[in-house]
Amino acid sequence: MKKLVLCGAALALGLSSGSRDAAATENGATNWPIGVNTILPALLPPPGNTQFYSYTVRYSANRFVDAGGKSIIPGLKLTQYAQAFRFVHTWDYQTEGGVRFSSGMIPSADYTKLRIGGMPDDATGFNQVYLTPLYLTYSPSPSLHLLTGFSGFVPLGNFDRNGLANTTSNYRSYVQEFGLTWFITPAWELSMSPTLSFNERNKATGYRSGNVLNTDFSVGYRPSSMPQLQLSLAGYHTYQFSDDRAEAGAVAGGNRLKKLGLGPQVFYAFDKASGIVFKALHEVDVENGPKGNSFWVQFSTPI
């Protein structure tokens, strides 16, 4: 049976299942929590302020599909619950051109429950810490906001290459983030958050997952009668653009992950700096990965 690393949560949710021998093939692996950045991704706290974010997610899947969309692991049942906390501080400095500078970190942990056929397993523990030394944000107009930043995932917790369930992917990733939030009109908003992830090798298995372009997005509407409420279509598109590699060399077919997820999102702003988000995302098209659903609760407030 193949070795998998599946991810679908607030910071990075890892799950491993596999045979008890030395061979390993990690599928569906992404440290970036696809679907997380669908609300105001280019907006960070103003200079001199710190913002707290909470991400809670449940991800479930009963199918793991190949490049043709065919289920390849009989009896798969996966459930993951994850919690991540994000802290972002914007430094009390701004260039004459209006560029602002911020730094952030996100620790995360989860509970993973997996069953393959008659073999159950579960694990609880830390995932990773996500470190961003420097974000750059710029607003060319009051309605258009842009962001970029270079970040890294550092794995936390214990990894058992022979275990069915693990909470950490056990490898580092380096991420180039971009963000755009555009208030097209007072009622309509478009947000996008493309990320490029470059993965290191898992030293315990010798497997290196390919590099990934992921784009989280949303199109939202605020009714004039209740501007603190936003109703959105949210989602993500994941495209792995390089092949996986195992200890013995290139993986047959490349094992490239592709995903498209869509669903409703509801955002309620308590004031200009805090609010809560609920969203439910359904994976409508998947290749070489788990195909399931996620439900998110996200909260943010100044500290």
PDB file of N, CA, C and O in Angstrom, residues 10 41 77 96 121 156 215 291:
ATOM      1  N   ALA A  10      -5.897  24.182   8.959  1.00  0.00           N
ATOM      2  CA  ALA A  10      -5.665  25.569   9.187  1.00  0.00           C
ATOM      3  C   ALA A  10      -4.247  25.968   9.087  1.00  0.00           C
ATOM      4  O   ALA A  10      -4.012  27.033   8.609  1.00  0.00           O
ATOM      5  N   PRO A  41      -6.941  38.669   2.203  1.00  0.00           N
ATOM      6  CA  PRO A  41      -5.570  38.178   2.345  1.00  0.00           C
ATOM      7  C   PRO A  41      -4.495  39.252   2.248  1.00  0.00           C
ATOM      8  O   PRO A  41      -3.369  39.031   2.714  1.00  0.00           O
ATOM      9  N   LYS A  77     -11.040   6.041   5.329  1.00  0.00           N
ATOM     10  CA  LYS A  77     -11.861   7.002   6.066  1.00  0.00           C
ATOM     11  C   LYS A  77     -10.921   7.899   6.865  1.00  0.00           C
ATOM     12  O   LYS A  77     -10.230   7.426   7.767  1.00  0.00           O
ATOM     13  N   GLU A  96       8.063  56.412   2.118  1.00  0.00           N
ATOM     14  CA  GLU A  96       7.366  57.552   1.527  1.00  0.00           C
ATOM     15  C   GLU A  96       6.375  57.108   0.464  1.00  0.00           C
ATOM     16  O   GLU A  96       5.356  57.758   0.237  1.00  0.00           O
ATOM     17  N   ASP A 121      -6.098   3.932  13.026  1.00  0.00           N
ATOM     18  CA  ASP A 121      -5.026   4.580  13.769  1.00  0.00           C
ATOM     19  C   ASP A 121      -5.433   6.027  13.999  1.00  0.00           C
ATOM     20  O   ASP A 121      -6.295   6.568  13.305  1.00  0.00           O
ATOM     21  N   LEU A 156       7.134  20.253  13.406  1.00  0.00           N
ATOM     22  CA  LEU A 156       7.153  20.007  14.846  1.00  0.00           C
ATOM     23  C   LEU A 156       6.559  18.630  15.109  1.00  0.00           C
ATOM     24  O   LEU A 156       5.876  18.059  14.263  1.00  0.00           O
ATOM     25  N   THR A 215      -3.765  28.655  -5.260  1.00  0.00           N
ATOM     26  CA  THR A 215      -4.433  29.956  -5.238  1.00  0.00           C
ATOM     27  C   THR A 215      -5.745  29.846  -4.483  1.00  0.00           C
ATOM     28  O   THR A 215      -6.662  29.139  -4.908  1.00  0.00           O
ATOM     29  N   LYS A 291      -9.960  13.270  -1.681  1.00  0.00           N
ATOM     30  CA  LYS A 291     -11.068  14.088  -2.163  1.00  0.00           C
ATOM     31  C   LYS A 291     -12.115  14.158  -1.067  1.00  0.00           C
ATOM     32  O   LYS A 291     -12.719  13.147  -0.709  1.00  0.00           O
TER      33      LYS A 291
END
